[in-house]
PDB file of C-alpha atoms in Angstrom:
ATOM      1  CA  MET A   1     -20.126  -5.029  56.788  1.00 55.00           C
ATOM      2  CA  ASP A   2     -22.557  -6.759  59.188  1.00 66.00           C
ATOM      3  CA  ASN A   3     -25.376  -6.201  56.689  1.00 75.00           C
ATOM      4  CA  ASN A   4     -23.284  -7.810  53.962  1.00 80.00           C
ATOM      5  CA  LEU A   5     -22.529 -10.840  56.153  1.00 87.00           C
ATOM      6  CA  ASP A   6     -26.212 -11.144  57.001  1.00 88.00           C
ATOM      7  CA  LYS A   7     -27.024 -11.116  53.284  1.00 92.00           C
ATOM      8  CA  ILE A   8     -24.409 -13.811  52.573  1.00 93.00           C
ATOM      9  CA  LYS A   9     -25.787 -15.930  55.429  1.00 92.00           C
ATOM     10  CA  GLU A  10     -29.332 -15.519  54.131  1.00 92.00           C
ATOM     11  CA  LEU A  11     -28.337 -16.555  50.591  1.00 94.00           C
ATOM     12  CA  ASN A  12     -26.401 -19.563  51.908  1.00 90.00           C
ATOM     13  CA  GLU A  13     -29.465 -20.695  53.847  1.00 91.00           C
ATOM     14  CA  GLN A  14     -31.644 -20.371  50.748  1.00 92.00           C
ATOM     15  CA  LEU A  15     -29.144 -22.380  48.732  1.00 91.00           C
ATOM     16  CA  GLU A  16     -29.006 -25.144  51.325  1.00 91.00           C
ATOM     17  CA  LYS A  17     -32.763 -25.557  50.914  1.00 93.00           C
ATOM     18  CA  ASP A  18     -32.524 -25.671  47.122  1.00 93.00           C
ATOM     19  CA  PRO A  19     -29.037 -26.211  45.591  1.00 91.00           C
ATOM     20  CA  THR A  20     -30.580 -25.913  42.100  1.00 91.00           C
ATOM     21  CA  ASP A  21     -31.616 -22.308  42.727  1.00 93.00           C
ATOM     22  CA  PHE A  22     -29.166 -20.850  40.212  1.00 94.00           C
ATOM     23  CA  LYS A  23     -30.380 -17.282  40.642  1.00 95.00           C
ATOM     24  CA  THR A  24     -29.578 -17.394  44.368  1.00 95.00           C
ATOM     25  CA  ARG A  25     -26.211 -19.063  43.689  1.00 93.00           C
ATOM     26  CA  ARG A  26     -25.336 -16.323  41.210  1.00 95.00           C
ATOM     27  CA  GLU A  27     -26.330 -13.622  43.685  1.00 94.00           C
ATOM     28  CA  LEU A  28     -24.304 -15.342  46.418  1.00 95.00           C
ATOM     29  CA  ALA A  29     -21.228 -15.527  44.177  1.00 95.00           C
ATOM     30  CA  THR A  30     -21.527 -11.800  43.510  1.00 94.00           C
ATOM     31  CA  GLU A  31     -21.905 -10.966  47.213  1.00 94.00           C
ATOM     32  CA  LEU A  32     -18.902 -13.118  48.100  1.00 95.00           C
ATOM     33  CA  MET A  33     -16.819 -11.562  45.333  1.00 94.00           C
ATOM     34  CA  GLU A  34     -17.692  -8.006  46.336  1.00 93.00           C
ATOM     35  CA  ASN A  35     -16.848  -8.683  49.983  1.00 93.00           C
ATOM     36  CA  GLY A  36     -13.469 -10.295  49.366  1.00 93.00           C
ATOM     37  CA  TYR A  37     -14.397 -13.960  49.799  1.00 96.00           C
ATOM     38  CA  ASN A  38     -12.735 -14.880  46.549  1.00 96.00           C
ATOM     39  CA  GLU A  39     -12.140 -18.615  47.041  1.00 96.00           C
ATOM     40  CA  GLU A  40     -15.755 -19.174  48.038  1.00 96.00           C
ATOM     41  CA  ALA A  41     -17.024 -17.024  45.167  1.00 96.00           C
ATOM     42  CA  LEU A  42     -14.919 -18.973  42.686  1.00 97.00           C
ATOM     43  CA  LYS A  43     -16.412 -22.297  43.755  1.00 96.00           C
ATOM     44  CA  HIS A  44     -19.920 -21.019  43.032  1.00 96.00           C
ATOM     45  CA  LEU A  45     -18.899 -19.443  39.731  1.00 97.00           C
ATOM     46  CA  TYR A  46     -17.282 -22.673  38.539  1.00 97.00           C
ATOM     47  CA  TYR A  47     -20.407 -24.596  39.605  1.00 96.00           C
ATOM     48  CA  LEU A  48     -22.554 -22.238  37.536  1.00 97.00           C
ATOM     49  CA  LEU A  49     -20.194 -22.364  34.551  1.00 97.00           C
ATOM     50  CA  LYS A  50     -20.581 -26.124  34.320  1.00 96.00           C
ATOM     51  CA  ARG A  51     -24.281 -25.533  33.743  1.00 96.00           C
ATOM     52  CA  PHE A  52     -24.092 -22.261  31.792  1.00 97.00           C
ATOM     53  CA  PRO A  53     -20.810 -22.406  29.821  1.00 97.00           C
ATOM     54  CA  GLU A  54     -22.021 -19.793  27.346  1.00 97.00           C
ATOM     55  CA  ASP A  55     -22.681 -17.142  29.983  1.00 97.00           C
ATOM     56  CA  SER A  56     -20.005 -14.530  29.254  1.00 98.00           C
ATOM     57  CA  ARG A  57     -20.648 -12.614  32.482  1.00 97.00           C
ATOM     58  CA  LEU A  58     -19.887 -15.700  34.575  1.00 98.00           C
ATOM     59  CA  HIS A  59     -16.546 -16.122  32.803  1.00 98.00           C
ATOM     60  CA  TYR A  60     -15.869 -12.419  33.342  1.00 98.00           C
ATOM     61  CA  ASN A  61     -16.650 -12.590  37.074  1.00 98.00           C
ATOM     62  CA  ALA A  62     -14.444 -15.658  37.413  1.00 98.00           C
ATOM     63  CA  GLY A  63     -11.659 -13.623  35.794  1.00 98.00           C
ATOM     64  CA  ILE A  64     -12.119 -10.837  38.347  1.00 97.00           C
ATOM     65  CA  VAL A  65     -11.919 -13.301  41.240  1.00 98.00           C
ATOM     66  CA  LEU A  66      -8.838 -15.012  39.797  1.00 98.00           C
ATOM     67  CA  GLU A  67      -7.211 -11.613  39.312  1.00 97.00           C
ATOM     68  CA  ASN A  68      -7.951 -10.767  42.957  1.00 96.00           C
ATOM     69  CA  LEU A  69      -6.202 -14.016  43.870  1.00 97.00           C
ATOM     70  CA  LYS A  70      -3.179 -12.980  41.739  1.00 96.00           C
ATOM     71  CA  LYS A  71      -3.752 -15.966  39.436  1.00 97.00           C
ATOM     72  CA  PHE A  72      -3.233 -13.889  36.335  1.00 97.00           C
ATOM     73  CA  ASP A  73      -2.713 -16.760  33.880  1.00 97.00           C
ATOM     74  CA  LYS A  74      -6.071 -18.265  34.823  1.00 98.00           C
ATOM     75  CA  ALA A  75      -7.740 -14.836  34.858  1.00 98.00           C
ATOM     76  CA  ILE A  76      -6.535 -14.277  31.295  1.00 98.00           C
ATOM     77  CA  ILE A  77      -8.159 -17.560  30.221  1.00 98.00           C
ATOM     78  CA  SER A  78     -11.456 -16.590  31.877  1.00 98.00           C
ATOM     79  CA  TYR A  79     -11.518 -13.150  30.260  1.00 98.00           C
ATOM     80  CA  GLN A  80     -10.654 -14.675  26.894  1.00 98.00           C
ATOM     81  CA  ASN A  81     -13.544 -17.133  27.317  1.00 98.00           C
ATOM     82  CA  ALA A  82     -15.846 -14.187  27.985  1.00 98.00           C
ATOM     83  CA  LEU A  83     -14.576 -12.425  24.857  1.00 98.00           C
ATOM     84  CA  ASN A  84     -15.022 -15.541  22.737  1.00 98.00           C
ATOM     85  CA  ILE A  85     -18.725 -15.295  23.557  1.00 98.00           C
ATOM     86  CA  ASN A  86     -19.024 -11.493  23.445  1.00 97.00           C
ATOM     87  CA  PRO A  87     -16.018 -10.081  21.551  1.00 97.00           C
ATOM     88  CA  ASP A  88     -16.934  -6.389  21.677  1.00 96.00           C
ATOM     89  CA  GLU A  89     -17.736  -5.941  25.365  1.00 98.00           C
ATOM     90  CA  PRO A  90     -15.471  -3.089  26.586  1.00 98.00           C
ATOM     91  CA  ASP A  91     -15.325  -4.390  30.169  1.00 98.00           C
ATOM     92  CA  PHE A  92     -14.053  -7.769  28.988  1.00 98.00           C
ATOM     93  CA  LEU A  93     -11.462  -6.183  26.713  1.00 98.00           C
ATOM     94  CA  TYR A  94     -10.271  -3.794  29.408  1.00 98.00           C
ATOM     95  CA  ASN A  95      -9.914  -6.457  32.076  1.00 98.00           C
ATOM     96  CA  LEU A  96      -8.061  -8.803  29.759  1.00 98.00           C
ATOM     97  CA  GLY A  97      -5.646  -6.004  28.883  1.00 98.00           C
ATOM     98  CA  TYR A  98      -5.177  -5.211  32.567  1.00 98.00           C
ATOM     99  CA  ALA A  99      -4.559  -8.866  33.435  1.00 98.00           C
ATOM    100  CA  TYR A 100      -1.842  -8.999  30.782  1.00 98.00           C
ATOM    101  CA  LEU A 101      -0.401  -5.771  32.227  1.00 98.00           C
ATOM    102  CA  GLN A 102      -0.241  -7.290  35.710  1.00 97.00           C
ATOM    103  CA  ALA A 103       1.358 -10.409  34.259  1.00 97.00           C
ATOM    104  CA  GLN A 104       4.066  -8.128  32.780  1.00 96.00           C
ATOM    105  CA  GLU A 105       3.076  -9.127  29.225  1.00 97.00           C
ATOM    106  CA  PHE A 106       3.018  -5.575  27.956  1.00 97.00           C
ATOM    107  CA  ASP A 107       2.900  -6.218  24.213  1.00 97.00           C
ATOM    108  CA  LYS A 108      -0.129  -8.466  24.673  1.00 98.00           C
ATOM    109  CA  ALA A 109      -1.911  -5.889  26.829  1.00 98.00           C
ATOM    110  CA  ILE A 110      -1.665  -2.945  24.436  1.00 98.00           C
ATOM    111  CA  PRO A 111      -4.077  -4.148  21.672  1.00 98.00           C
ATOM    112  CA  PHE A 112      -6.899  -4.668  24.165  1.00 98.00           C
ATOM    113  CA  PHE A 113      -6.747  -1.115  25.516  1.00 98.00           C
ATOM    114  CA  LYS A 114      -6.607   0.177  21.939  1.00 98.00           C
ATOM    115  CA  ARG A 115      -9.701  -1.856  21.113  1.00 98.00           C
ATOM    116  CA  VAL A 116     -11.526  -0.389  24.134  1.00 98.00           C
ATOM    117  CA  LEU A 117     -10.754   3.090  22.800  1.00 98.00           C
ATOM    118  CA  GLN A 118     -12.161   2.152  19.404  1.00 98.00           C
ATOM    119  CA  LEU A 119     -15.415   1.310  21.160  1.00 98.00           C
ATOM    120  CA  GLU A 120     -15.326   4.016  23.849  1.00 97.00           C
ATOM    121  CA  GLU A 121     -13.091   6.884  22.786  1.00 96.00           C
ATOM    122  CA  ASP A 122     -13.463   8.702  26.118  1.00 97.00           C
ATOM    123  CA  ASP A 123     -12.061   5.918  28.300  1.00 98.00           C
ATOM    124  CA  ALA A 124      -9.442   7.762  30.357  1.00 98.00           C
ATOM    125  CA  ASN A 125      -8.286   4.609  32.134  1.00 98.00           C
ATOM    126  CA  SER A 126      -7.363   2.919  28.862  1.00 98.00           C
ATOM    127  CA  TYR A 127      -5.314   5.962  27.833  1.00 98.00           C
ATOM    128  CA  PHE A 128      -3.590   5.906  31.227  1.00 98.00           C
ATOM    129  CA  ASN A 129      -2.753   2.216  30.974  1.00 98.00           C
ATOM    130  CA  LEU A 130      -1.397   2.694  27.472  1.00 98.00           C
ATOM    131  CA  GLY A 131       0.747   5.551  28.765  1.00 98.00           C
ATOM    132  CA  TYR A 132       2.056   3.307  31.530  1.00 98.00           C
ATOM    133  CA  LEU A 133       2.745   0.432  29.123  1.00 98.00           C
ATOM    134  CA  TYR A 134       4.587   2.595  26.603  1.00 98.00           C
ATOM    135  CA  SER A 135       6.604   4.040  29.476  1.00 97.00           C
ATOM    136  CA  LYS A 136       7.650   0.513  30.446  1.00 97.00           C
ATOM    137  CA  LYS A 137       8.641  -0.086  26.817  1.00 96.00           C
ATOM    138  CA  GLU A 138      10.611   3.198  26.907  1.00 96.00           C
ATOM    139  CA  GLU A 139       8.559   4.619  24.036  1.00 97.00           C
ATOM    140  CA  HIS A 140       8.422   7.977  25.758  1.00 97.00           C
ATOM    141  CA  ASP A 141       6.786  10.143  23.099  1.00 97.00           C
ATOM    142  CA  THR A 142       3.891   7.713  22.702  1.00 98.00           C
ATOM    143  CA  SER A 143       3.576   7.435  26.463  1.00 98.00           C
ATOM    144  CA  ILE A 144       3.361  11.230  26.785  1.00 98.00           C
ATOM    145  CA  THR A 145       0.650  11.384  24.110  1.00 98.00           C
ATOM    146  CA  CYS A 146      -1.464   8.775  25.903  1.00 98.00           C
ATOM    147  CA  LEU A 147      -1.018  10.296  29.357  1.00 98.00           C
ATOM    148  CA  LYS A 148      -1.949  13.759  28.078  1.00 98.00           C
ATOM    149  CA  ALA A 149      -5.109  12.254  26.582  1.00 98.00           C
ATOM    150  CA  ALA A 150      -5.912  10.621  29.934  1.00 98.00           C
ATOM    151  CA  ILE A 151      -5.491  13.952  31.730  1.00 98.00           C
ATOM    152  CA  GLU A 152      -7.598  15.803  29.179  1.00 98.00           C
ATOM    153  CA  LEU A 153     -10.434  13.373  29.948  1.00 98.00           C
ATOM    154  CA  ASN A 154      -9.761  13.267  33.695  1.00 98.00           C
ATOM    155  CA  PRO A 155      -7.759  16.309  34.869  1.00 98.00           C
ATOM    156  CA  ASP A 156      -7.829  15.146  38.504  1.00 98.00           C
ATOM    157  CA  ASP A 157      -6.053  11.836  37.905  1.00 98.00           C
ATOM    158  CA  HIS A 158      -2.972  12.347  40.081  1.00 98.00           C
ATOM    159  CA  LEU A 159      -1.333   9.134  38.830  1.00 98.00           C
ATOM    160  CA  ALA A 160      -1.576  10.282  35.223  1.00 98.00           C
ATOM    161  CA  HIS A 161       0.122  13.555  36.206  1.00 98.00           C
ATOM    162  CA  PHE A 162       2.755  11.575  38.135  1.00 98.00           C
ATOM    163  CA  TYR A 163       3.669   9.337  35.214  1.00 98.00           C
ATOM    164  CA  LEU A 164       3.542  12.250  32.780  1.00 98.00           C
ATOM    165  CA  ALA A 165       6.009  14.109  35.007  1.00 98.00           C
ATOM    166  CA  TYR A 166       8.234  11.019  34.979  1.00 97.00           C
ATOM    167  CA  GLU A 167       8.100  10.865  31.184  1.00 98.00           C
ATOM    168  CA  TYR A 168       8.923  14.564  30.857  1.00 98.00           C
ATOM    169  CA  ASP A 169      11.922  13.975  33.122  1.00 97.00           C
ATOM    170  CA  LYS A 170      13.036  11.072  30.927  1.00 96.00           C
ATOM    171  CA  THR A 171      12.843  13.291  27.836  1.00 97.00           C
ATOM    172  CA  GLY A 172      14.703  16.204  29.458  1.00 96.00           C
ATOM    173  CA  GLN A 173      11.689  18.492  29.813  1.00 97.00           C
ATOM    174  CA  ARG A 174      12.372  19.437  33.406  1.00 97.00           C
ATOM    175  CA  GLU A 175      10.046  22.428  33.765  1.00 97.00           C
ATOM    176  CA  LEU A 176       7.060  20.449  32.509  1.00 98.00           C
ATOM    177  CA  CYS A 177       8.176  17.603  34.745  1.00 98.00           C
ATOM    178  CA  LYS A 178       8.176  19.806  37.851  1.00 98.00           C
ATOM    179  CA  LYS A 179       4.855  21.364  36.874  1.00 98.00           C
ATOM    180  CA  HIS A 180       3.123  17.986  36.819  1.00 98.00           C
ATOM    181  CA  TYR A 181       4.720  16.772  40.055  1.00 98.00           C
ATOM    182  CA  GLU A 182       3.403  19.957  41.671  1.00 98.00           C
ATOM    183  CA  LYS A 183      -0.002  19.149  40.212  1.00 98.00           C
ATOM    184  CA  VAL A 184       0.185  15.714  41.819  1.00 98.00           C
ATOM    185  CA  LEU A 185       0.748  17.350  45.197  1.00 98.00           C
ATOM    186  CA  GLU A 186      -2.112  19.758  44.613  1.00 98.00           C
ATOM    187  CA  LEU A 187      -4.426  16.814  43.948  1.00 98.00           C
ATOM    188  CA  CYS A 188      -2.909  14.405  46.480  1.00 97.00           C
ATOM    189  CA  PRO A 189      -0.943  16.295  49.173  1.00 97.00           C
ATOM    190  CA  ASP A 190       0.243  13.099  50.903  1.00 97.00           C
ATOM    191  CA  TYR A 191       1.827  11.480  47.840  1.00 98.00           C
ATOM    192  CA  SER A 192       5.367  11.035  49.151  1.00 98.00           C
ATOM    193  CA  TRP A 193       6.906   9.850  45.867  1.00 98.00           C
ATOM    194  CA  ALA A 194       6.121  13.175  44.211  1.00 98.00           C
ATOM    195  CA  TYR A 195       7.862  15.007  47.070  1.00 98.00           C
ATOM    196  CA  PHE A 196      10.857  12.683  46.731  1.00 98.00           C
ATOM    197  CA  ASN A 197      11.131  13.097  42.968  1.00 98.00           C
ATOM    198  CA  LEU A 198      10.949  16.880  43.250  1.00 98.00           C
ATOM    199  CA  GLY A 199      13.523  16.808  46.039  1.00 98.00           C
ATOM    200  CA  SER A 200      15.843  14.717  43.864  1.00 98.00           C
ATOM    201  CA  ILE A 201      15.432  17.051  40.901  1.00 98.00           C
ATOM    202  CA  PHE A 202      16.178  20.167  42.932  1.00 98.00           C
ATOM    203  CA  TYR A 203      19.199  18.401  44.463  1.00 98.00           C
ATOM    204  CA  GLU A 204      20.537  17.623  40.980  1.00 96.00           C
ATOM    205  CA  GLU A 205      19.926  21.244  39.975  1.00 97.00           C
ATOM    206  CA  GLY A 206      21.774  22.571  43.025  1.00 96.00           C
ATOM    207  CA  ASP A 207      18.756  24.138  44.713  1.00 97.00           C
ATOM    208  CA  VAL A 208      19.606  22.805  48.161  1.00 96.00           C
ATOM    209  CA  GLU A 209      16.900  24.620  50.125  1.00 96.00           C
ATOM    210  CA  LYS A 210      14.062  23.410  47.920  1.00 97.00           C
ATOM    211  CA  SER A 211      15.543  19.934  47.840  1.00 98.00           C
ATOM    212  CA  LYS A 212      15.735  19.860  51.638  1.00 97.00           C
ATOM    213  CA  GLU A 213      12.140  21.047  51.948  1.00 97.00           C
ATOM    214  CA  TYR A 214      10.757  18.323  49.678  1.00 98.00           C
ATOM    215  CA  LEU A 215      12.921  15.539  51.097  1.00 98.00           C
ATOM    216  CA  GLN A 216      11.997  16.392  54.682  1.00 98.00           C
ATOM    217  CA  LYS A 217       8.336  16.276  53.657  1.00 98.00           C
ATOM    218  CA  THR A 218       8.992  12.902  52.029  1.00 98.00           C
ATOM    219  CA  LEU A 219      10.335  11.486  55.281  1.00 98.00           C
ATOM    220  CA  GLU A 220       7.514  13.042  57.260  1.00 97.00           C
ATOM    221  CA  LEU A 221       5.066  11.088  55.094  1.00 98.00           C
ATOM    222  CA  ASN A 222       7.210   7.994  54.623  1.00 97.00           C
ATOM    223  CA  PRO A 223       9.947   7.560  57.252  1.00 95.00           C
ATOM    224  CA  LYS A 224      11.091   4.369  55.492  1.00 95.00           C
ATOM    225  CA  ASP A 225      12.181   6.134  52.294  1.00 97.00           C
ATOM    226  CA  ASP A 226      15.893   5.278  52.428  1.00 97.00           C
ATOM    227  CA  ASN A 227      16.741   7.206  49.259  1.00 97.00           C
ATOM    228  CA  ALA A 228      15.342  10.402  50.729  1.00 98.00           C
ATOM    229  CA  SER A 229      17.430   9.838  53.865  1.00 98.00           C
ATOM    230  CA  ILE A 230      20.580   9.323  51.782  1.00 98.00           C
ATOM    231  CA  ILE A 231      20.206  12.518  49.754  1.00 98.00           C
ATOM    232  CA  LEU A 232      19.146  14.570  52.759  1.00 98.00           C
ATOM    233  CA  SER A 233      22.140  13.300  54.749  1.00 98.00           C
ATOM    234  CA  LYS A 234      24.438  14.468  51.957  1.00 97.00           C
ATOM    235  CA  ILE A 235      22.879  17.935  52.132  1.00 98.00           C
ATOM    236  CA  PHE A 236      23.421  18.144  55.889  1.00 98.00           C
ATOM    237  CA  ALA A 237      26.992  16.859  55.476  1.00 97.00           C
ATOM    238  CA  LYS A 238      27.738  19.651  52.991  1.00 96.00           C
ATOM    239  CA  GLU A 239      26.441  22.070  55.606  1.00 96.00           C
ATOM    240  CA  LYS A 240      28.861  20.422  58.108  1.00 97.00           C
ATOM    241  CA  ASP A 241      25.921  19.247  60.212  1.00 97.00           C
ATOM    242  CA  TYR A 242      27.311  15.733  60.541  1.00 97.00           C
ATOM    243  CA  GLU A 243      25.337  14.874  63.636  1.00 97.00           C
ATOM    244  CA  THR A 244      22.008  15.350  61.861  1.00 97.00           C
ATOM    245  CA  ALA A 245      23.296  13.567  58.758  1.00 98.00           C
ATOM    246  CA  ILE A 246      24.481  10.537  60.730  1.00 98.00           C
ATOM    247  CA  ASN A 247      21.305  10.391  62.811  1.00 97.00           C
ATOM    248  CA  LEU A 248      19.218  10.356  59.628  1.00 97.00           C
ATOM    249  CA  LEU A 249      21.038   7.329  58.285  1.00 98.00           C
ATOM    250  CA  GLU A 250      21.059   5.510  61.603  1.00 97.00           C
ATOM    251  CA  ASP A 251      17.290   6.012  61.779  1.00 96.00           C
ATOM    252  CA  ALA A 252      17.020   4.668  58.231  1.00 97.00           C
ATOM    253  CA  LEU A 253      18.932   1.551  59.265  1.00 97.00           C
ATOM    254  CA  GLU A 254      16.578   0.995  62.182  1.00 95.00           C
ATOM    255  CA  ASN A 255      13.743   0.840  59.653  1.00 92.00           C
ATOM    256  CA  ASN A 256      15.734  -1.222  57.148  1.00 93.00           C
ATOM    257  CA  PRO A 257      18.972  -2.809  58.409  1.00 95.00           C
ATOM    258  CA  TYR A 258      19.747  -4.395  55.024  1.00 95.00           C
ATOM    259  CA  ASN A 259      20.353  -1.368  52.792  1.00 97.00           C
ATOM    260  CA  GLY A 260      23.944  -1.446  51.585  1.00 97.00           C
ATOM    261  CA  GLU A 261      23.737   2.021  50.059  1.00 97.00           C
ATOM    262  CA  VAL A 262      22.769   3.513  53.439  1.00 98.00           C
ATOM    263  CA  TYR A 263      25.714   1.746  55.113  1.00 97.00           C
ATOM    264  CA  TYR A 264      28.075   2.974  52.386  1.00 97.00           C
ATOM    265  CA  THR A 265      26.865   6.587  52.667  1.00 98.00           C
ATOM    266  CA  LEU A 266      27.104   6.399  56.457  1.00 98.00           C
ATOM    267  CA  ALA A 267      30.637   4.985  56.218  1.00 97.00           C
ATOM    268  CA  HIS A 268      31.742   8.004  54.210  1.00 97.00           C
ATOM    269  CA  LEU A 269      30.191  10.370  56.724  1.00 98.00           C
ATOM    270  CA  PHE A 270      32.274   8.700  59.438  1.00 97.00           C
ATOM    271  CA  LYS A 271      35.325   9.041  57.186  1.00 97.00           C
ATOM    272  CA  GLU A 272      34.672  12.777  56.810  1.00 96.00           C
ATOM    273  CA  THR A 273      34.491  13.161  60.599  1.00 96.00           C
ATOM    274  CA  GLY A 274      37.721  11.187  61.079  1.00 96.00           C
ATOM    275  CA  ASP A 275      36.022   8.182  62.677  1.00 97.00           C
ATOM    276  CA  ILE A 276      38.017   5.524  60.815  1.00 96.00           C
ATOM    277  CA  GLU A 277      36.806   2.542  62.852  1.00 96.00           C
ATOM    278  CA  ASN A 278      33.163   3.287  62.096  1.00 97.00           C
ATOM    279  CA  TYR A 279      34.149   4.055  58.495  1.00 97.00           C
ATOM    280  CA  LYS A 280      35.612   0.547  58.137  1.00 96.00           C
ATOM    281  CA  GLN A 281      32.647  -1.023  59.912  1.00 97.00           C
ATOM    282  CA  GLY A 282      30.255   0.794  57.587  1.00 97.00           C
ATOM    283  CA  LEU A 283      32.127  -0.518  54.540  1.00 97.00           C
ATOM    284  CA  LYS A 284      31.943  -4.053  55.912  1.00 96.00           C
ATOM    285  CA  GLU A 285      28.202  -3.762  56.495  1.00 97.00           C
ATOM    286  CA  ALA A 286      27.791  -2.340  52.996  1.00 97.00           C
ATOM    287  CA  LEU A 287      29.640  -5.355  51.628  1.00 96.00           C
ATOM    288  CA  ASN A 288      27.397  -7.699  53.606  1.00 96.00           C
ATOM    289  CA  ASN A 289      24.395  -6.035  51.919  1.00 96.00           C
ATOM    290  CA  HIS A 290      25.916  -5.562  48.475  1.00 93.00           C
ATOM    291  CA  ASP A 291      22.672  -6.378  46.617  1.00 94.00           C
ATOM    292  CA  THR A 292      21.436  -2.838  47.352  1.00 93.00           C
ATOM    293  CA  LEU A 293      24.678  -1.036  46.425  1.00 94.00           C
ATOM    294  CA  LYS A 294      25.110   1.284  43.476  1.00 92.00           C
ATOM    295  CA  ILE A 295      28.883   0.737  43.246  1.00 93.00           C
ATOM    296  CA  SER A 296      30.409  -2.596  42.254  1.00 94.00           C
ATOM    297  CA  ILE A 297      31.483  -5.183  44.817  1.00 94.00           C
ATOM    298  CA  LYS A 298      34.985  -5.059  43.374  1.00 95.00           C
ATOM    299  CA  GLN A 299      35.200  -1.299  43.935  1.00 95.00           C
ATOM    300  CA  LEU A 300      33.937  -1.651  47.507  1.00 95.00           C
ATOM    301  CA  GLN A 301      36.347  -4.490  48.283  1.00 95.00           C
ATOM    302  CA  SER A 302      39.220  -2.383  46.972  1.00 96.00           C
ATOM    303  CA  GLU A 303      38.187   0.545  49.158  1.00 96.00           C
ATOM    304  CA  LEU A 304      37.893  -1.650  52.229  1.00 94.00           C
ATOM    305  CA  LYS A 305      41.272  -3.263  51.584  1.00 93.00           C
ATOM    306  CA  SER A 306      42.922   0.142  51.384  1.00 94.00           C
ATOM    307  CA  VAL A 307      41.962   1.012  54.976  1.00 89.00           C
ATOM    308  CA  GLU A 308      42.530  -2.347  56.651  1.00 80.00           C
TER     309      GLU A 308
END
């Protein structure tokens, strides 16, 4: 990092001596961009664009910086400017598609990734993004096709396996789903979401021991996963280990004291142990945090009224 800062300082000093040295200004903008100084980089890029408005790479770099700054609308304009000058540059097409994706404009993103694949048929990232986009549009079969293509090109892409597993779950193909979640863990052993999803699946299927194993691993990797704590507490409650179940949820509330679903689950554990006062208190806290509840407010209010 020190070497990079020295380089930036050196380029700044050169530019102070000759502000018309466009080559140095361009190099400085690139160094600033690559080292996370986005606002400073953007100033130099805009300066250069006033003098070289037909330079597609300058528009493209400005788009990257704007995307880093989460200014997706402006990034889209910069990428489109780059494409107006050079319409078949795969990098420009890809980044414009990705900017639309980040702006949640999925239908606008899709044609750009398709165009990349017309130019570069082995672009695994474009297949992955298409798989993600079609998943968001709930076009599951198309999503599966794209994600499988991404994996064929890049078998070690753990995210492609993760989303493919998710799509197989959505389409009821549970064995394939589990196979790809296991592949995720083979490639990325610390990916807690894959452990959680497998734990949830085994819980639904009634395989309590496997569910417990995966959920405990989830919490080992991510102690703030409230959903894992909820399911695991239900498993311990069924085993009559209420102390462990209650401790799990109380720990979850220390990490996140605003989860209504945790309060509601905890309330019912107190009910099962005959602790009616804590049961009522848990319902009240659940009501105070109703935005994170799965049951309706009306249903919760009715339950609370029945014990007051």
